[in-house]
mmCIF file of C-alpha atoms in Angstrom:
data_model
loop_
_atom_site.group_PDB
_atom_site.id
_atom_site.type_symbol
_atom_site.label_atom_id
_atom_site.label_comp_id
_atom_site.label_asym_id
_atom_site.label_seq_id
_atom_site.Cartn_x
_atom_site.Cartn_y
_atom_site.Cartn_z
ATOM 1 C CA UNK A 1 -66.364 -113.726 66.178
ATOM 2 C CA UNK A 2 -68.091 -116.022 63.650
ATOM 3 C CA UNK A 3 -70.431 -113.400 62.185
ATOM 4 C CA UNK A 4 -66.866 -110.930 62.355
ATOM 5 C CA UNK A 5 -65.645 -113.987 60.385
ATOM 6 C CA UNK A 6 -68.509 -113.902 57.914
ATOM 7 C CA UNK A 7 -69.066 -110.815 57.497
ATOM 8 C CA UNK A 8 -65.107 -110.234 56.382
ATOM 9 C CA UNK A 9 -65.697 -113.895 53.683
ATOM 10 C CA UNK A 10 -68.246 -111.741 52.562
ATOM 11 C CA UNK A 11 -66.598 -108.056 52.067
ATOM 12 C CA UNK A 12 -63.708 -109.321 50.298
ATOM 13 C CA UNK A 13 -65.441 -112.408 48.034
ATOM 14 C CA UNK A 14 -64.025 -112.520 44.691
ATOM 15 C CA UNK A 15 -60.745 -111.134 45.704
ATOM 16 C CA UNK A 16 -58.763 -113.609 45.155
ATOM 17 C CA UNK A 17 -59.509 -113.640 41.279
ATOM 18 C CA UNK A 18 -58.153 -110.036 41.722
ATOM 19 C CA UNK A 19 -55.281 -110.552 43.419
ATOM 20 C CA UNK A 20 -54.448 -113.539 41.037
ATOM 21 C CA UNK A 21 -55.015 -110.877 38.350
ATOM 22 C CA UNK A 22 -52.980 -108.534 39.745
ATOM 23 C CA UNK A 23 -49.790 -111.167 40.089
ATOM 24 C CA UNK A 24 -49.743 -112.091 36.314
ATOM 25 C CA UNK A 25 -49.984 -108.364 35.707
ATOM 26 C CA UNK A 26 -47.104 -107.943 37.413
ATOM 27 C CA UNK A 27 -44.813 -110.706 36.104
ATOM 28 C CA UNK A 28 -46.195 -109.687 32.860
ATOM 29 C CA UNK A 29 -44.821 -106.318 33.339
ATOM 30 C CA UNK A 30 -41.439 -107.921 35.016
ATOM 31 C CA UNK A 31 -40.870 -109.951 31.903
ATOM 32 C CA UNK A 32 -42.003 -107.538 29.346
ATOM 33 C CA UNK A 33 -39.742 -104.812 30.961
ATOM 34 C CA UNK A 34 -36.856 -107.369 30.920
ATOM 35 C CA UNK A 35 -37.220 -107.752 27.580
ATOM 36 C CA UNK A 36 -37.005 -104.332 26.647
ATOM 37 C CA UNK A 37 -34.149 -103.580 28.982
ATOM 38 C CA UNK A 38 -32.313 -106.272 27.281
ATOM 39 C CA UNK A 39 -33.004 -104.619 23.441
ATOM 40 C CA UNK A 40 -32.142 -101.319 24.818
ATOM 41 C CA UNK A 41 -28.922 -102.522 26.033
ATOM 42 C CA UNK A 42 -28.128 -104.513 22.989
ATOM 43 C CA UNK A 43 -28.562 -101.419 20.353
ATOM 44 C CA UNK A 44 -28.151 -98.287 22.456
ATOM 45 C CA UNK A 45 -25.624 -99.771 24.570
ATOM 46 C CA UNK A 46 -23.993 -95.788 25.414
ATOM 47 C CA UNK A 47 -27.492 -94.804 26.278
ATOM 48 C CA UNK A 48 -27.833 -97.493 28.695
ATOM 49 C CA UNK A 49 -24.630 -96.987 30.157
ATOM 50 C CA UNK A 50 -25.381 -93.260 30.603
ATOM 51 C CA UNK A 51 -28.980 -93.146 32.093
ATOM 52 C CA UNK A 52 -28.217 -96.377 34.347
ATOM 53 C CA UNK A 53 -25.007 -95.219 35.703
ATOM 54 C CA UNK A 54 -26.511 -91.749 36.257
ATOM 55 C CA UNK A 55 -29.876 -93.398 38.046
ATOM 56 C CA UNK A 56 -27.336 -95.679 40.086
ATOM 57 C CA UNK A 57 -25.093 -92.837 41.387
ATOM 58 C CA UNK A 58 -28.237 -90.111 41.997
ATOM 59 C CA UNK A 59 -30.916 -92.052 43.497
ATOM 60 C CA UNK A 60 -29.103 -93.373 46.509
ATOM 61 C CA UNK A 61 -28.842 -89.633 47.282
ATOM 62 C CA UNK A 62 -32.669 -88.928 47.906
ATOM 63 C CA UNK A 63 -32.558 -91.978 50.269
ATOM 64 C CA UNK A 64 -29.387 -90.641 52.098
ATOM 65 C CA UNK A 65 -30.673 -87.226 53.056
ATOM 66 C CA UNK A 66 -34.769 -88.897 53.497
ATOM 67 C CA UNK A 67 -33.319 -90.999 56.390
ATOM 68 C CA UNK A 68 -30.008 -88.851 57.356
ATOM 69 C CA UNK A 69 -27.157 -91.482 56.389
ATOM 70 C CA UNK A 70 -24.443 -88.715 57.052
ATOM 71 C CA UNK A 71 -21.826 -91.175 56.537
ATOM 72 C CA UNK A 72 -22.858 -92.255 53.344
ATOM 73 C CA UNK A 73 -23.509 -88.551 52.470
ATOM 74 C CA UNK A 74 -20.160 -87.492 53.078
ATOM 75 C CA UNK A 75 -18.282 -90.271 51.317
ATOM 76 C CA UNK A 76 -20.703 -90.054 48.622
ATOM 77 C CA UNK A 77 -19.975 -86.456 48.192
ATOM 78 C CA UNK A 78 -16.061 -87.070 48.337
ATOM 79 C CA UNK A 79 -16.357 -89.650 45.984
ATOM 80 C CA UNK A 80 -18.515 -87.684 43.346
ATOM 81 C CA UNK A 81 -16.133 -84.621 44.023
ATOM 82 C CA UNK A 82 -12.821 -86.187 42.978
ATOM 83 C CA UNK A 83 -14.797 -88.409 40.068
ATOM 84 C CA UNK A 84 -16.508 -85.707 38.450
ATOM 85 C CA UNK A 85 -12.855 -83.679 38.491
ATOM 86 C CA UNK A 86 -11.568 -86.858 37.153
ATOM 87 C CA UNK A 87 -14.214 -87.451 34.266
ATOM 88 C CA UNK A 88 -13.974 -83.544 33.667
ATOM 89 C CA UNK A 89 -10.230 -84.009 33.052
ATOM 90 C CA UNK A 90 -11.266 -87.454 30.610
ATOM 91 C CA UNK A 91 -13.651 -85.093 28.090
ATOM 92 C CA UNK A 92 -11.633 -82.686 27.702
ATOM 93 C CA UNK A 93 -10.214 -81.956 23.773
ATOM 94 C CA UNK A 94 -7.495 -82.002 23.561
ATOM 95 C CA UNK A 95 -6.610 -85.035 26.054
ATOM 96 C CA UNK A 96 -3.885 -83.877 28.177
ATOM 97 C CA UNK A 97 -0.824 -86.478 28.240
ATOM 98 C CA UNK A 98 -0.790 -86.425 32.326
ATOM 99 C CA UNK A 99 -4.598 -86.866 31.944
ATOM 100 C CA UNK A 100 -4.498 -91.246 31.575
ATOM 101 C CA UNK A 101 -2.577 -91.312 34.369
ATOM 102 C CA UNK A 102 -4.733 -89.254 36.851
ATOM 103 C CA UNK A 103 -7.667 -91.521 35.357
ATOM 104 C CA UNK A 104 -5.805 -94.834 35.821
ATOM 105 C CA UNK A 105 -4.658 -94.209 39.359
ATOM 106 C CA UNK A 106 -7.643 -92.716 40.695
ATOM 107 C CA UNK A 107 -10.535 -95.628 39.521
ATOM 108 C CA UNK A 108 -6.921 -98.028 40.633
ATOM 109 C CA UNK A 109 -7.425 -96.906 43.949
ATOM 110 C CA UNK A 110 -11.060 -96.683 44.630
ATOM 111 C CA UNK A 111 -10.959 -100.476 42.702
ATOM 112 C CA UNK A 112 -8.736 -101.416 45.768
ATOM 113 C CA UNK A 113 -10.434 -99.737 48.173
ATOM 114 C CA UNK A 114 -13.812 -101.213 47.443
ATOM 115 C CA UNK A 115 -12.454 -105.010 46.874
ATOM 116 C CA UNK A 116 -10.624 -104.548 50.276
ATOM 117 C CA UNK A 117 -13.519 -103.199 51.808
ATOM 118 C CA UNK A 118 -15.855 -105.705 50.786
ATOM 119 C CA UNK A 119 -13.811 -108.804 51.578
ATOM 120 C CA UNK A 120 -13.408 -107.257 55.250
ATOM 121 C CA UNK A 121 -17.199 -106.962 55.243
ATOM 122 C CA UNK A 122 -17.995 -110.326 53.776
ATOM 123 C CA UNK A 123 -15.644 -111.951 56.582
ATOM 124 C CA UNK A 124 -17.659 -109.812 59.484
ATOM 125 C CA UNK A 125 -20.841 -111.381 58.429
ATOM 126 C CA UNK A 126 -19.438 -114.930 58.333
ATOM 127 C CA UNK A 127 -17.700 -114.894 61.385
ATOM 128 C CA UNK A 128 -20.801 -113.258 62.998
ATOM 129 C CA UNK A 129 -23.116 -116.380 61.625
ATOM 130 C CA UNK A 130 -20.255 -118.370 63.369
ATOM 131 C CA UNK A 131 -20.654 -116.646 66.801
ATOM 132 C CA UNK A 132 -16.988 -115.345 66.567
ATOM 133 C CA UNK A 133 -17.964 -111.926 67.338
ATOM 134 C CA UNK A 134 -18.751 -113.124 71.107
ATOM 135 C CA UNK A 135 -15.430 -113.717 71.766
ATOM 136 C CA UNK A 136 -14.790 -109.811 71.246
ATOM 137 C CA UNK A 137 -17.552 -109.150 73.393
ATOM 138 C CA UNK A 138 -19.613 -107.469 70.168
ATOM 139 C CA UNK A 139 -22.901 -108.063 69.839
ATOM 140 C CA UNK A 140 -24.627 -110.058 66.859
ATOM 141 C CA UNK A 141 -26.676 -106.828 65.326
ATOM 142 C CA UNK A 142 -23.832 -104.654 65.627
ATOM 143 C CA UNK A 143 -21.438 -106.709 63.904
ATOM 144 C CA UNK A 144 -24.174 -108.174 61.440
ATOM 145 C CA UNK A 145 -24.657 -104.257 60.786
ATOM 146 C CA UNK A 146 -21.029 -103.797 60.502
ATOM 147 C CA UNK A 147 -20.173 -106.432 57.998
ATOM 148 C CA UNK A 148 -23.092 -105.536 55.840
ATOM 149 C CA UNK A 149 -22.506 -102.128 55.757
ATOM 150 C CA UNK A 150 -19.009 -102.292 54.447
ATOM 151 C CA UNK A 151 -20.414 -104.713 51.804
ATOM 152 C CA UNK A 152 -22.410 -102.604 50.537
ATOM 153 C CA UNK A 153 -19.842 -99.712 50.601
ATOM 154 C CA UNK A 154 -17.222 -101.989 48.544
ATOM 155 C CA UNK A 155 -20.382 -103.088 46.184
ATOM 156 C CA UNK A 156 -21.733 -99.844 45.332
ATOM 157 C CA UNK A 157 -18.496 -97.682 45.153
ATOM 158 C CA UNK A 158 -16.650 -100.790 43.174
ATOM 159 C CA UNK A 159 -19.709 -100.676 40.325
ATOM 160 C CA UNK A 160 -19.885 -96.963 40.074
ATOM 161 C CA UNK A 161 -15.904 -97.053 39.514
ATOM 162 C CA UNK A 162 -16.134 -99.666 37.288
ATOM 163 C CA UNK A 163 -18.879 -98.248 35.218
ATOM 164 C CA UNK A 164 -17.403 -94.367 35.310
ATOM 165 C CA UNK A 165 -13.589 -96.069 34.316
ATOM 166 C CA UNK A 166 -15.709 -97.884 31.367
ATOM 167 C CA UNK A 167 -17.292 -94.034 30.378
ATOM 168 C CA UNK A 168 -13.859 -92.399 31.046
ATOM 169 C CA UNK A 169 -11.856 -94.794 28.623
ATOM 170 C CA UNK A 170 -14.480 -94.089 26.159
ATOM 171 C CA UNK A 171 -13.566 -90.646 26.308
ATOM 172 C CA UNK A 172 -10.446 -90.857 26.078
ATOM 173 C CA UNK A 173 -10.050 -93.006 23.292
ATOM 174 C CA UNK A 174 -12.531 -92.049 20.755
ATOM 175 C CA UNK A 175 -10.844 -88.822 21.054
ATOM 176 C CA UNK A 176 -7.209 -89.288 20.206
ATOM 177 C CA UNK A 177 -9.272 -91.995 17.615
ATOM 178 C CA UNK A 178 -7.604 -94.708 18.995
ATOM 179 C CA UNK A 179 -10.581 -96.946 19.553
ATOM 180 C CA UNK A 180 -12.320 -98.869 16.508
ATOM 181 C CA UNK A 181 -14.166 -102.421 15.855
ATOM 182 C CA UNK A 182 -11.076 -104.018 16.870
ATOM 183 C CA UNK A 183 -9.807 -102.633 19.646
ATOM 184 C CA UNK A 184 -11.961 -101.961 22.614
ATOM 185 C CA UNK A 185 -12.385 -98.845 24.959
ATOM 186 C CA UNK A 186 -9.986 -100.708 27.714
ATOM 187 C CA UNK A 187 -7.226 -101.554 26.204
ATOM 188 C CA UNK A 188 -6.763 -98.157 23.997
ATOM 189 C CA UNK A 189 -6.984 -96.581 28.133
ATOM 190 C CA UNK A 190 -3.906 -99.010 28.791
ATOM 191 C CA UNK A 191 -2.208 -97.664 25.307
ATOM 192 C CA UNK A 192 -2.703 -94.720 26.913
ATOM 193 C CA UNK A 193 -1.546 -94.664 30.272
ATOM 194 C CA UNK A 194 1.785 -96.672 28.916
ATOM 195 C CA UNK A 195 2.146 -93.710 26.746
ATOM 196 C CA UNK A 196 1.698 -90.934 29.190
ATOM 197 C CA UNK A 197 4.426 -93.044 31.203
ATOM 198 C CA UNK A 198 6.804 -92.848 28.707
ATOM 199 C CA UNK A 199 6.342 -88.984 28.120
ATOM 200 C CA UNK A 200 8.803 -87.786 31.018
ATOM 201 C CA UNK A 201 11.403 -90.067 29.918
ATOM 202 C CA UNK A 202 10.733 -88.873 26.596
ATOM 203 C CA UNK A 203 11.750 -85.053 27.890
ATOM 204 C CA UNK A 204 14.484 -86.071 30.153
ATOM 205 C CA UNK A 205 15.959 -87.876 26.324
#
């Protein structure tokens, strides 16, 4: 065992210089990629938007299908369904009055949806680190699992609505030109959804 020992000393001398190497190469790279996230962000800020939100919302699908999450397939493929319907509806010129309202009322509900789901989550995994789950008779990995899936569900969902509501707004208002310096994306999509409430009392006048 002590020439095994040796013999391994001497196969990998001078490794630890690499390794050493190797972790200031990466924080190097971690920093300098920070960096350029951050400049990309602050003077391409659509670009950003688009490729993140389009990396965040496609490459959970490789993983889903790799290791057969069916449940996460399905509501993924709901959810993408009835957005991309939504955000079709959002770019279209001209902006059809109902069209604010669909958009408000849909990312409204999947906002709700995803805050209630990840409160119930976030109180499964505390009362599971208090041992509450044993006095349902569930056991401590299946209501760990449990509370951590359904915070991730309200996580993931809730920034993807957030970030396609942020895109959708956009839309929306740079193309009845109601969005300038002043005035930012979310507030001309309120101007607009109080307008498109006011256009079937508007008829009924």
């Amino acid at each position: 065992m002590r020439v095994e020992h040796a013999r391994m000393h001497a196969k990998h001398r001078g490794h630890e210089a690499m390794h050493a190497e190797m972790v200031l190469i990466l924080i190097a790279t971690l920093v300098v990629a920070q960096l350029l996230l951050v400049q990309w962000k602050q003077r391409h800020p659509r670009s950003y938007n688009m490729v993140t939100l389009f990396q965040m919302w496609v490459v959970p699908l490789y993983f889903t299908v790799k290791l057969h999450w069916w449940r996460f397939l399905v509501i993924w493929i709901l959810f993408s369904a009835v957005t991309a319907f939504v955000t079709f509806r959002a770019t279209r010129k001209p902006l059809v009055q109902t069209t604010p309202r669909l958009v408000y009322k849909w990312f409204l509900l999947i906002y709700k949806i995803s805050y209630a789901t990840g409160i119930i989550g976030y109180m499964a995994v505390m009362f599971t680190l208090f041992g509450l789950n044993l006095l349902f008779k569930i056991k401590p990995e299946d209501a760990m699992d449990f509370g951590i899936s359904l915070l991730f569900y309200g996580l993931y969902y809730g920034v993807l609505e957030r970030d396609f509501a942020e895109m959708c707004a956009d839309y929306m208002a740079s193309t009845i030109g109601w969005c300038s310096d002043s005035t930012s994306s979310v507030s001309a999509a309120g101007a607009l959804w109080e307008r498109s409430r006011r256009v079937p009392t508007a008829r009924r006048r």
